[in-house]
């Protein structure tokens, strides 16, 4: 889906960014994908640019839980070797296969950033859906940021395909616990 921006009528206020990206995963059912992607503190398994993801505080999978994510890319500060963020889980909708979170601290140039990641049915199997609301990010255009998230979402879908289909022994309806 295309990005869209809006904001207050004030000419001095930067418009809020909003956008949604979607990437299909061939084979896995939404429930199979959610069994893996629904773990808030496992982002390093699914997003290639996240090398570390661990719980800092709160209970795993419960609103209020804070995770620390870090990786080698920091577009806001190219001289810094690591880009990192602390992100708070806001809500989990297990039946709807989604969770919402916000960035509470980062060196990546974000001000306010809130996102929802979820899994939904798709003719191919399932799709990863990532929507966000954010203040404009220094050094980015809205279109560039949405394009970046599209690449991440497609990478997540591909990793889910590989992981799930490698663990179902030819039966796409079965998912081993691993």
Short mmCIF file of N, CA and C in Angstrom, two decimals:
data_model
loop_
_atom_site.label_atom_id
_atom_site.label_comp_id
_atom_site.label_asym_id
_atom_site.label_seq_id
_atom_site.Cartn_x
_atom_site.Cartn_y
_atom_site.Cartn_z
N UNK A 1 0.85 -1.16 0.00
CA UNK A 1 0.00 0.00 0.00
C UNK A 1 0.89 1.23 0.00
N UNK A 2 0.46 2.26 -0.61
CA UNK A 2 1.26 3.47 -0.72
C UNK A 2 1.31 4.21 0.60
N UNK A 3 2.40 4.92 0.83
CA UNK A 3 2.52 5.72 2.04
C UNK A 3 1.59 6.92 1.95
N UNK A 4 1.24 7.45 3.09
CA UNK A 4 0.49 8.70 3.09
C UNK A 4 0.88 9.49 4.32
N UNK A 5 0.91 10.79 4.18
CA UNK A 5 1.27 11.65 5.30
C UNK A 5 0.14 12.61 5.58
N UNK A 6 -0.01 12.97 6.82
CA UNK A 6 -0.96 14.01 7.18
C UNK A 6 -0.49 14.61 8.48
N UNK A 7 -1.01 15.75 8.80
CA UNK A 7 -0.60 16.38 10.04
C UNK A 7 -1.51 17.53 10.36
N UNK A 8 -1.18 18.24 11.42
CA UNK A 8 -1.99 19.38 11.81
C UNK A 8 -1.90 20.48 10.76
N UNK A 9 -2.81 21.44 10.86
CA UNK A 9 -2.85 22.54 9.90
C UNK A 9 -1.67 23.48 10.06
N UNK A 10 -0.98 23.42 11.16
CA UNK A 10 0.15 24.32 11.40
C UNK A 10 1.25 24.10 10.37
N UNK A 11 1.74 25.19 9.80
CA UNK A 11 2.80 25.09 8.80
C UNK A 11 4.14 24.72 9.42
N UNK A 12 4.29 24.93 10.72
CA UNK A 12 5.57 24.63 11.37
C UNK A 12 5.68 23.18 11.80
N UNK A 13 4.56 22.49 11.94
CA UNK A 13 4.59 21.09 12.38
C UNK A 13 4.87 20.19 11.18
N UNK A 14 5.77 19.23 11.38
CA UNK A 14 6.06 18.26 10.33
C UNK A 14 4.89 17.30 10.22
N UNK A 15 4.52 16.90 9.02
CA UNK A 15 3.40 15.97 8.88
C UNK A 15 3.76 14.60 9.45
N UNK A 16 2.75 13.93 9.99
CA UNK A 16 2.96 12.57 10.50
C UNK A 16 3.07 11.62 9.32
N UNK A 17 3.94 10.66 9.44
CA UNK A 17 4.07 9.62 8.43
C UNK A 17 3.21 8.43 8.82
N UNK A 18 2.59 7.83 7.83
CA UNK A 18 1.83 6.59 8.01
C UNK A 18 2.06 5.74 6.78
N UNK A 19 2.06 4.45 6.97
CA UNK A 19 2.20 3.56 5.83
C UNK A 19 1.96 2.12 6.22
N UNK A 20 1.75 1.30 5.22
CA UNK A 20 1.55 -0.14 5.42
C UNK A 20 2.25 -0.87 4.29
N UNK A 21 2.96 -1.91 4.65
CA UNK A 21 3.58 -2.78 3.65
C UNK A 21 3.07 -4.19 3.89
N UNK A 22 3.11 -4.99 2.84
CA UNK A 22 2.60 -6.36 2.91
C UNK A 22 3.47 -7.23 2.04
N UNK A 23 3.79 -8.43 2.52
CA UNK A 23 4.61 -9.37 1.75
C UNK A 23 4.06 -10.78 1.94
N UNK A 24 3.77 -11.44 0.84
CA UNK A 24 3.22 -12.80 0.87
C UNK A 24 4.31 -13.83 1.12
N UNK A 25 3.94 -14.86 1.87
CA UNK A 25 4.81 -16.02 2.11
C UNK A 25 4.11 -17.23 1.51
N UNK A 26 4.75 -17.89 0.58
CA UNK A 26 4.16 -19.04 -0.11
C UNK A 26 4.28 -20.30 0.75
N UNK A 27 3.13 -20.91 1.06
CA UNK A 27 3.14 -22.18 1.77
C UNK A 27 2.63 -22.09 3.19
N UNK A 28 3.28 -21.34 4.07
CA UNK A 28 2.85 -21.33 5.47
C UNK A 28 1.44 -20.79 5.65
N UNK A 29 0.72 -21.37 6.59
CA UNK A 29 -0.59 -20.83 6.96
C UNK A 29 -0.36 -19.64 7.89
N UNK A 30 -1.37 -18.80 8.05
CA UNK A 30 -1.23 -17.69 8.99
C UNK A 30 -0.91 -18.18 10.41
N UNK A 31 -1.54 -19.26 10.84
CA UNK A 31 -1.27 -19.77 12.20
C UNK A 31 0.17 -20.26 12.34
N UNK A 32 0.69 -20.93 11.33
CA UNK A 32 2.09 -21.38 11.39
C UNK A 32 3.04 -20.19 11.47
N UNK A 33 2.80 -19.19 10.65
CA UNK A 33 3.68 -18.01 10.66
C UNK A 33 3.57 -17.27 11.98
N UNK A 34 2.36 -17.12 12.51
CA UNK A 34 2.17 -16.39 13.76
C UNK A 34 2.83 -17.12 14.93
N UNK A 35 2.85 -18.46 14.89
CA UNK A 35 3.51 -19.22 15.96
C UNK A 35 4.97 -18.81 16.11
N UNK A 36 5.58 -18.33 15.04
CA UNK A 36 6.98 -17.90 15.08
C UNK A 36 7.10 -16.38 15.20
N UNK A 37 6.43 -15.66 14.34
CA UNK A 37 6.57 -14.20 14.30
C UNK A 37 5.93 -13.52 15.51
N UNK A 38 4.99 -14.19 16.15
CA UNK A 38 4.29 -13.62 17.29
C UNK A 38 5.13 -13.48 18.54
N UNK A 39 6.32 -14.05 18.56
CA UNK A 39 7.23 -13.93 19.70
C UNK A 39 7.91 -12.56 19.61
N UNK A 40 7.51 -11.63 20.45
CA UNK A 40 7.98 -10.24 20.41
C UNK A 40 9.49 -10.11 20.50
N UNK A 41 10.13 -11.00 21.22
CA UNK A 41 11.58 -10.88 21.44
C UNK A 41 12.40 -11.78 20.52
N UNK A 42 11.84 -12.14 19.36
CA UNK A 42 12.59 -12.98 18.42
C UNK A 42 12.81 -12.29 17.07
N UNK A 43 12.76 -10.97 17.04
CA UNK A 43 12.86 -10.24 15.78
C UNK A 43 14.16 -10.53 15.05
N UNK A 44 15.21 -10.86 15.78
CA UNK A 44 16.50 -11.16 15.15
C UNK A 44 16.45 -12.43 14.30
N UNK A 45 15.47 -13.27 14.50
CA UNK A 45 15.33 -14.48 13.68
C UNK A 45 14.66 -14.18 12.34
N UNK A 46 13.95 -13.07 12.24
CA UNK A 46 13.11 -12.81 11.07
C UNK A 46 13.51 -11.57 10.28
N UNK A 47 14.11 -10.59 10.92
CA UNK A 47 14.52 -9.36 10.23
C UNK A 47 16.04 -9.40 10.07
N UNK A 48 16.50 -9.44 8.83
CA UNK A 48 17.93 -9.65 8.56
C UNK A 48 18.83 -8.58 9.15
N UNK A 49 18.36 -7.35 9.29
CA UNK A 49 19.21 -6.28 9.81
C UNK A 49 19.23 -6.22 11.34
N UNK A 50 18.46 -7.08 11.98
CA UNK A 50 18.47 -7.15 13.45
C UNK A 50 19.32 -8.36 13.84
N UNK A 51 20.45 -8.09 14.46
CA UNK A 51 21.35 -9.18 14.86
C UNK A 51 21.14 -9.60 16.30
N UNK A 52 20.57 -8.71 17.10
CA UNK A 52 20.32 -9.00 18.51
C UNK A 52 18.92 -8.52 18.85
N UNK A 53 18.17 -9.36 19.54
CA UNK A 53 16.86 -8.96 20.06
C UNK A 53 16.68 -9.70 21.38
N UNK A 54 16.55 -8.94 22.45
CA UNK A 54 16.40 -9.59 23.75
C UNK A 54 15.47 -8.75 24.65
N UNK A 55 14.84 -9.44 25.57
CA UNK A 55 13.95 -8.78 26.52
C UNK A 55 14.77 -8.03 27.56
N UNK A 56 14.38 -6.78 27.82
CA UNK A 56 15.03 -5.99 28.86
C UNK A 56 14.21 -5.95 30.13
N UNK A 57 12.89 -5.86 29.97
CA UNK A 57 12.04 -5.78 31.15
C UNK A 57 10.64 -6.25 30.81
N UNK A 58 9.89 -6.58 31.85
CA UNK A 58 8.52 -7.05 31.66
C UNK A 58 8.47 -8.53 31.35
N UNK A 59 7.26 -9.00 31.16
CA UNK A 59 7.03 -10.42 30.87
C UNK A 59 6.95 -10.62 29.36
N UNK A 60 7.59 -11.68 28.88
CA UNK A 60 7.56 -12.00 27.45
C UNK A 60 6.13 -12.04 26.94
N UNK A 61 5.89 -11.37 25.82
CA UNK A 61 4.60 -11.45 25.16
C UNK A 61 3.47 -10.70 25.83
N UNK A 62 3.77 -9.91 26.87
CA UNK A 62 2.73 -9.17 27.57
C UNK A 62 2.95 -7.68 27.39
N UNK A 63 1.88 -6.93 27.21
CA UNK A 63 2.03 -5.48 27.08
C UNK A 63 2.89 -4.91 28.20
N UNK A 64 3.78 -4.01 27.83
CA UNK A 64 4.73 -3.44 28.78
C UNK A 64 6.12 -4.03 28.64
N UNK A 65 6.22 -5.22 28.04
CA UNK A 65 7.52 -5.84 27.80
C UNK A 65 8.35 -4.91 26.93
N UNK A 66 9.64 -4.75 27.26
CA UNK A 66 10.54 -3.92 26.47
C UNK A 66 11.65 -4.80 25.91
N UNK A 67 11.87 -4.70 24.59
CA UNK A 67 12.95 -5.45 23.95
C UNK A 67 14.02 -4.47 23.47
N UNK A 68 15.23 -5.00 23.38
CA UNK A 68 16.37 -4.26 22.82
C UNK A 68 16.72 -4.93 21.50
N UNK A 69 16.76 -4.15 20.42
CA UNK A 69 17.12 -4.66 19.10
C UNK A 69 18.31 -3.88 18.59
N UNK A 70 19.28 -4.58 18.00
CA UNK A 70 20.46 -3.91 17.45
C UNK A 70 20.93 -4.62 16.20
N UNK A 71 21.56 -3.84 15.33
CA UNK A 71 22.10 -4.38 14.09
C UNK A 71 23.12 -3.43 13.49
N UNK A 72 23.72 -3.83 12.39
CA UNK A 72 24.86 -3.10 11.83
C UNK A 72 24.50 -1.83 11.06
N UNK A 73 23.23 -1.55 10.86
CA UNK A 73 22.86 -0.40 10.02
C UNK A 73 22.29 0.72 10.88
N UNK A 74 22.83 1.91 10.68
CA UNK A 74 22.31 3.09 11.35
C UNK A 74 22.31 4.24 10.36
N UNK A 75 21.21 4.41 9.64
CA UNK A 75 21.12 5.44 8.61
C UNK A 75 21.21 6.85 9.20
N UNK A 76 20.79 7.02 10.46
CA UNK A 76 20.80 8.35 11.07
C UNK A 76 22.19 8.78 11.49
N UNK A 77 23.04 7.82 11.80
CA UNK A 77 24.40 8.12 12.27
C UNK A 77 25.36 7.14 11.62
N UNK A 78 25.68 7.34 10.33
CA UNK A 78 26.52 6.38 9.60
C UNK A 78 27.86 6.09 10.26
N UNK A 79 28.38 6.99 11.07
CA UNK A 79 29.66 6.75 11.74
C UNK A 79 29.56 5.80 12.91
N UNK A 80 28.35 5.58 13.40
CA UNK A 80 28.16 4.66 14.53
C UNK A 80 28.05 3.24 13.99
N UNK A 81 28.76 2.34 14.61
CA UNK A 81 28.83 0.96 14.12
C UNK A 81 27.52 0.19 14.31
N UNK A 82 26.73 0.57 15.29
CA UNK A 82 25.53 -0.20 15.62
C UNK A 82 24.33 0.74 15.70
N UNK A 83 23.25 0.32 15.07
CA UNK A 83 21.97 0.99 15.25
C UNK A 83 21.17 0.18 16.26
N UNK A 84 20.56 0.83 17.22
CA UNK A 84 19.83 0.10 18.25
C UNK A 84 18.53 0.84 18.60
N UNK A 85 17.62 0.09 19.19
CA UNK A 85 16.39 0.69 19.71
C UNK A 85 15.85 -0.16 20.85
N UNK A 86 15.13 0.51 21.73
CA UNK A 86 14.37 -0.14 22.78
C UNK A 86 12.91 0.05 22.40
N UNK A 87 12.17 -1.06 22.39
CA UNK A 87 10.80 -1.04 21.90
C UNK A 87 9.87 -1.68 22.92
N UNK A 88 8.75 -1.00 23.19
CA UNK A 88 7.78 -1.47 24.18
C UNK A 88 6.57 -2.10 23.48
N UNK A 89 6.22 -3.30 23.92
CA UNK A 89 5.03 -3.98 23.42
C UNK A 89 3.80 -3.28 23.99
N UNK A 90 2.90 -2.83 23.12
CA UNK A 90 1.71 -2.10 23.55
C UNK A 90 0.50 -3.00 23.67
N UNK A 91 0.30 -3.85 22.68
CA UNK A 91 -0.84 -4.77 22.73
C UNK A 91 -0.58 -5.98 21.85
N UNK A 92 -1.24 -7.07 22.22
CA UNK A 92 -1.15 -8.31 21.47
C UNK A 92 -2.57 -8.74 21.15
N UNK A 93 -2.81 -9.06 19.89
CA UNK A 93 -4.09 -9.60 19.45
C UNK A 93 -3.80 -10.99 18.87
N UNK A 94 -3.75 -11.98 19.76
CA UNK A 94 -3.39 -13.34 19.32
C UNK A 94 -4.42 -13.88 18.32
N UNK A 95 -5.70 -13.62 18.55
CA UNK A 95 -6.73 -14.11 17.63
C UNK A 95 -6.58 -13.45 16.25
N UNK A 96 -6.21 -12.19 16.23
CA UNK A 96 -6.01 -11.47 14.98
C UNK A 96 -4.59 -11.57 14.45
N UNK A 97 -3.74 -12.30 15.17
CA UNK A 97 -2.34 -12.55 14.79
C UNK A 97 -1.56 -11.26 14.55
N UNK A 98 -1.56 -10.37 15.55
CA UNK A 98 -0.78 -9.13 15.41
C UNK A 98 -0.35 -8.62 16.78
N UNK A 99 0.66 -7.77 16.76
CA UNK A 99 1.03 -7.04 17.96
C UNK A 99 1.45 -5.63 17.56
N UNK A 100 1.28 -4.70 18.52
CA UNK A 100 1.67 -3.31 18.31
C UNK A 100 2.76 -2.95 19.30
N UNK A 101 3.68 -2.11 18.85
CA UNK A 101 4.78 -1.69 19.70
C UNK A 101 5.17 -0.26 19.37
N UNK A 102 5.97 0.34 20.26
CA UNK A 102 6.48 1.68 20.01
C UNK A 102 7.96 1.72 20.36
N UNK A 103 8.69 2.59 19.66
CA UNK A 103 10.10 2.82 19.98
C UNK A 103 10.13 3.78 21.16
N UNK A 104 10.83 3.41 22.23
CA UNK A 104 10.92 4.28 23.41
C UNK A 104 12.28 4.97 23.52
N UNK A 105 13.29 4.41 22.86
CA UNK A 105 14.62 5.02 22.86
C UNK A 105 15.40 4.42 21.69
N UNK A 106 16.19 5.25 21.00
CA UNK A 106 16.93 4.77 19.84
C UNK A 106 18.03 5.74 19.44
N UNK A 107 19.00 5.24 18.68
CA UNK A 107 20.00 6.12 18.07
C UNK A 107 19.80 6.17 16.56
N UNK A 108 18.64 5.73 16.08
CA UNK A 108 18.38 5.63 14.64
C UNK A 108 17.68 6.84 14.04
N UNK A 109 17.50 7.91 14.81
CA UNK A 109 16.89 9.11 14.26
C UNK A 109 15.38 9.18 14.36
N UNK A 110 14.76 8.23 15.03
CA UNK A 110 13.31 8.25 15.18
C UNK A 110 12.91 9.18 16.31
N UNK A 111 11.80 9.86 16.11
CA UNK A 111 11.10 10.51 17.21
C UNK A 111 10.05 9.51 17.65
N UNK A 112 8.79 9.85 17.42
CA UNK A 112 7.70 8.95 17.75
C UNK A 112 7.56 7.92 16.63
N UNK A 113 7.48 6.64 17.01
CA UNK A 113 7.28 5.56 16.04
C UNK A 113 6.44 4.48 16.71
N UNK A 114 5.34 4.14 16.08
CA UNK A 114 4.46 3.07 16.56
C UNK A 114 4.14 2.19 15.36
N UNK A 115 4.18 0.88 15.57
CA UNK A 115 3.94 -0.04 14.46
C UNK A 115 3.11 -1.23 14.92
N UNK A 116 2.48 -1.86 13.94
CA UNK A 116 1.76 -3.11 14.16
C UNK A 116 2.27 -4.10 13.13
N UNK A 117 2.68 -5.26 13.60
CA UNK A 117 3.12 -6.34 12.74
C UNK A 117 2.13 -7.48 12.92
N UNK A 118 1.71 -8.05 11.80
CA UNK A 118 0.76 -9.13 11.89
C UNK A 118 0.87 -10.08 10.72
N UNK A 119 0.10 -11.15 10.81
CA UNK A 119 0.06 -12.16 9.76
C UNK A 119 -1.40 -12.33 9.37
N UNK A 120 -1.66 -12.38 8.06
CA UNK A 120 -3.02 -12.52 7.57
C UNK A 120 -3.08 -13.55 6.45
N UNK A 121 -4.27 -14.07 6.16
CA UNK A 121 -4.40 -15.03 5.06
C UNK A 121 -4.03 -14.39 3.72
N UNK A 122 -3.53 -15.21 2.83
CA UNK A 122 -3.17 -14.80 1.48
C UNK A 122 -3.36 -16.02 0.58
N UNK A 123 -3.74 -15.83 -0.68
CA UNK A 123 -3.89 -16.98 -1.57
C UNK A 123 -2.63 -17.86 -1.64
N UNK A 124 -1.46 -17.28 -1.44
CA UNK A 124 -0.22 -18.05 -1.47
C UNK A 124 0.00 -18.84 -0.19
N UNK A 125 -0.66 -18.46 0.88
CA UNK A 125 -0.47 -19.08 2.19
C UNK A 125 -0.78 -18.07 3.28
N UNK A 126 0.13 -17.10 3.45
CA UNK A 126 -0.09 -16.03 4.41
C UNK A 126 0.67 -14.80 3.93
N UNK A 127 0.46 -13.71 4.63
CA UNK A 127 1.19 -12.48 4.32
C UNK A 127 1.57 -11.78 5.61
N UNK A 128 2.74 -11.19 5.61
CA UNK A 128 3.20 -10.35 6.71
C UNK A 128 2.70 -8.94 6.42
N UNK A 129 2.08 -8.32 7.40
CA UNK A 129 1.58 -6.95 7.24
C UNK A 129 2.23 -6.09 8.31
N UNK A 130 2.84 -4.97 7.90
CA UNK A 130 3.57 -4.09 8.81
C UNK A 130 3.07 -2.68 8.56
N UNK A 131 2.39 -2.11 9.53
CA UNK A 131 1.91 -0.74 9.38
C UNK A 131 2.55 0.13 10.46
N UNK A 132 2.66 1.42 10.16
CA UNK A 132 3.34 2.30 11.11
C UNK A 132 2.76 3.70 11.07
N UNK A 133 2.98 4.41 12.17
CA UNK A 133 2.74 5.85 12.31
C UNK A 133 4.01 6.38 12.94
N UNK A 134 4.54 7.47 12.40
CA UNK A 134 5.80 7.99 12.92
C UNK A 134 5.94 9.47 12.62
N UNK A 135 6.76 10.12 13.40
CA UNK A 135 7.22 11.45 13.03
C UNK A 135 8.20 11.25 11.89
N UNK A 136 8.36 12.22 11.01
CA UNK A 136 9.36 12.09 9.94
C UNK A 136 10.73 11.74 10.53
N UNK A 137 11.45 10.89 9.82
CA UNK A 137 12.76 10.42 10.27
C UNK A 137 13.83 11.20 9.53
N UNK A 138 14.72 11.80 10.29
CA UNK A 138 15.79 12.60 9.70
C UNK A 138 16.61 11.77 8.72
N UNK A 139 16.85 12.32 7.54
CA UNK A 139 17.65 11.64 6.54
C UNK A 139 16.86 10.73 5.61
N UNK A 140 15.56 10.62 5.83
CA UNK A 140 14.70 9.75 5.03
C UNK A 140 13.58 10.57 4.39
N UNK A 141 13.07 10.09 3.27
CA UNK A 141 11.79 10.54 2.76
C UNK A 141 10.77 9.49 3.16
N UNK A 142 9.51 9.84 3.15
CA UNK A 142 8.47 8.86 3.47
C UNK A 142 8.53 7.70 2.49
N UNK A 143 8.67 8.00 1.21
CA UNK A 143 8.72 6.95 0.20
C UNK A 143 9.93 6.04 0.40
N UNK A 144 11.06 6.62 0.73
CA UNK A 144 12.27 5.83 0.98
C UNK A 144 12.11 4.93 2.20
N UNK A 145 11.48 5.46 3.25
CA UNK A 145 11.27 4.68 4.47
C UNK A 145 10.31 3.52 4.20
N UNK A 146 9.23 3.78 3.48
CA UNK A 146 8.28 2.71 3.15
C UNK A 146 8.96 1.66 2.28
N UNK A 147 9.79 2.09 1.34
CA UNK A 147 10.53 1.13 0.50
C UNK A 147 11.45 0.25 1.34
N UNK A 148 12.09 0.85 2.34
CA UNK A 148 12.96 0.11 3.25
C UNK A 148 12.15 -0.94 4.02
N UNK A 149 10.98 -0.54 4.55
CA UNK A 149 10.13 -1.50 5.27
C UNK A 149 9.62 -2.60 4.34
N UNK A 150 9.33 -2.25 3.08
CA UNK A 150 8.91 -3.28 2.12
C UNK A 150 9.98 -4.35 1.96
N UNK A 151 11.23 -3.92 1.85
CA UNK A 151 12.33 -4.89 1.73
C UNK A 151 12.42 -5.75 2.98
N UNK A 152 12.29 -5.13 4.16
CA UNK A 152 12.33 -5.90 5.40
C UNK A 152 11.17 -6.90 5.45
N UNK A 153 9.96 -6.47 5.11
CA UNK A 153 8.79 -7.36 5.15
C UNK A 153 8.96 -8.54 4.19
N UNK A 154 9.48 -8.28 2.99
CA UNK A 154 9.72 -9.39 2.05
C UNK A 154 10.77 -10.35 2.59
N UNK A 155 11.78 -9.83 3.27
CA UNK A 155 12.78 -10.69 3.89
C UNK A 155 12.19 -11.54 5.00
N UNK A 156 11.29 -10.95 5.80
CA UNK A 156 10.61 -11.70 6.86
C UNK A 156 9.77 -12.81 6.25
N UNK A 157 9.01 -12.50 5.21
CA UNK A 157 8.17 -13.52 4.56
C UNK A 157 9.02 -14.67 4.03
N UNK A 158 10.13 -14.35 3.41
CA UNK A 158 11.02 -15.39 2.86
C UNK A 158 11.58 -16.27 3.98
N UNK A 159 12.01 -15.65 5.08
CA UNK A 159 12.54 -16.45 6.20
C UNK A 159 11.47 -17.34 6.81
N UNK A 160 10.25 -16.83 6.93
CA UNK A 160 9.16 -17.66 7.45
C UNK A 160 8.90 -18.84 6.53
N UNK A 161 8.87 -18.60 5.22
CA UNK A 161 8.69 -19.69 4.25
C UNK A 161 9.74 -20.77 4.47
N UNK A 162 10.98 -20.35 4.51
CA UNK A 162 12.09 -21.31 4.63
C UNK A 162 12.02 -22.08 5.94
N UNK A 163 11.80 -21.39 7.04
CA UNK A 163 11.79 -22.04 8.35
C UNK A 163 10.61 -22.99 8.50
N UNK A 164 9.44 -22.54 8.12
CA UNK A 164 8.25 -23.37 8.31
C UNK A 164 8.24 -24.56 7.36
N UNK A 165 8.50 -24.31 6.09
CA UNK A 165 8.43 -25.41 5.13
C UNK A 165 9.54 -26.44 5.36
N UNK A 166 10.65 -26.04 5.97
CA UNK A 166 11.72 -26.98 6.29
C UNK A 166 11.35 -27.86 7.48
N UNK A 167 10.32 -27.45 8.24
CA UNK A 167 9.98 -28.17 9.46
C UNK A 167 8.61 -28.82 9.45
N UNK A 168 8.01 -29.02 8.28
CA UNK A 168 6.68 -29.62 8.25
C UNK A 168 6.65 -31.01 7.64
N UNK A 169 7.81 -31.56 7.24
CA UNK A 169 7.87 -32.92 6.70
C UNK A 169 6.86 -33.16 5.58
N UNK A 170 6.73 -32.19 4.67
CA UNK A 170 5.84 -32.36 3.54
C UNK A 170 4.38 -32.17 3.84
N UNK A 171 4.02 -31.93 5.09
CA UNK A 171 2.63 -31.70 5.46
C UNK A 171 2.48 -30.25 5.89
N UNK A 172 2.04 -29.36 4.98
CA UNK A 172 1.97 -27.94 5.32
C UNK A 172 0.99 -27.63 6.44
N UNK A 173 0.12 -28.57 6.80
CA UNK A 173 -0.82 -28.31 7.90
C UNK A 173 -0.19 -28.60 9.26
N UNK A 174 0.98 -29.23 9.25
CA UNK A 174 1.62 -29.60 10.51
C UNK A 174 2.82 -28.71 10.78
N UNK A 175 2.92 -28.24 11.98
CA UNK A 175 4.08 -27.44 12.37
C UNK A 175 4.65 -28.05 13.64
N UNK A 176 5.86 -28.52 13.53
CA UNK A 176 6.53 -29.06 14.71
C UNK A 176 6.91 -27.91 15.62
N UNK A 177 6.88 -28.14 16.89
CA UNK A 177 7.36 -27.14 17.83
C UNK A 177 8.88 -27.24 17.83
N UNK A 178 9.54 -26.13 17.57
CA UNK A 178 11.01 -26.12 17.53
C UNK A 178 11.52 -24.87 18.16
#
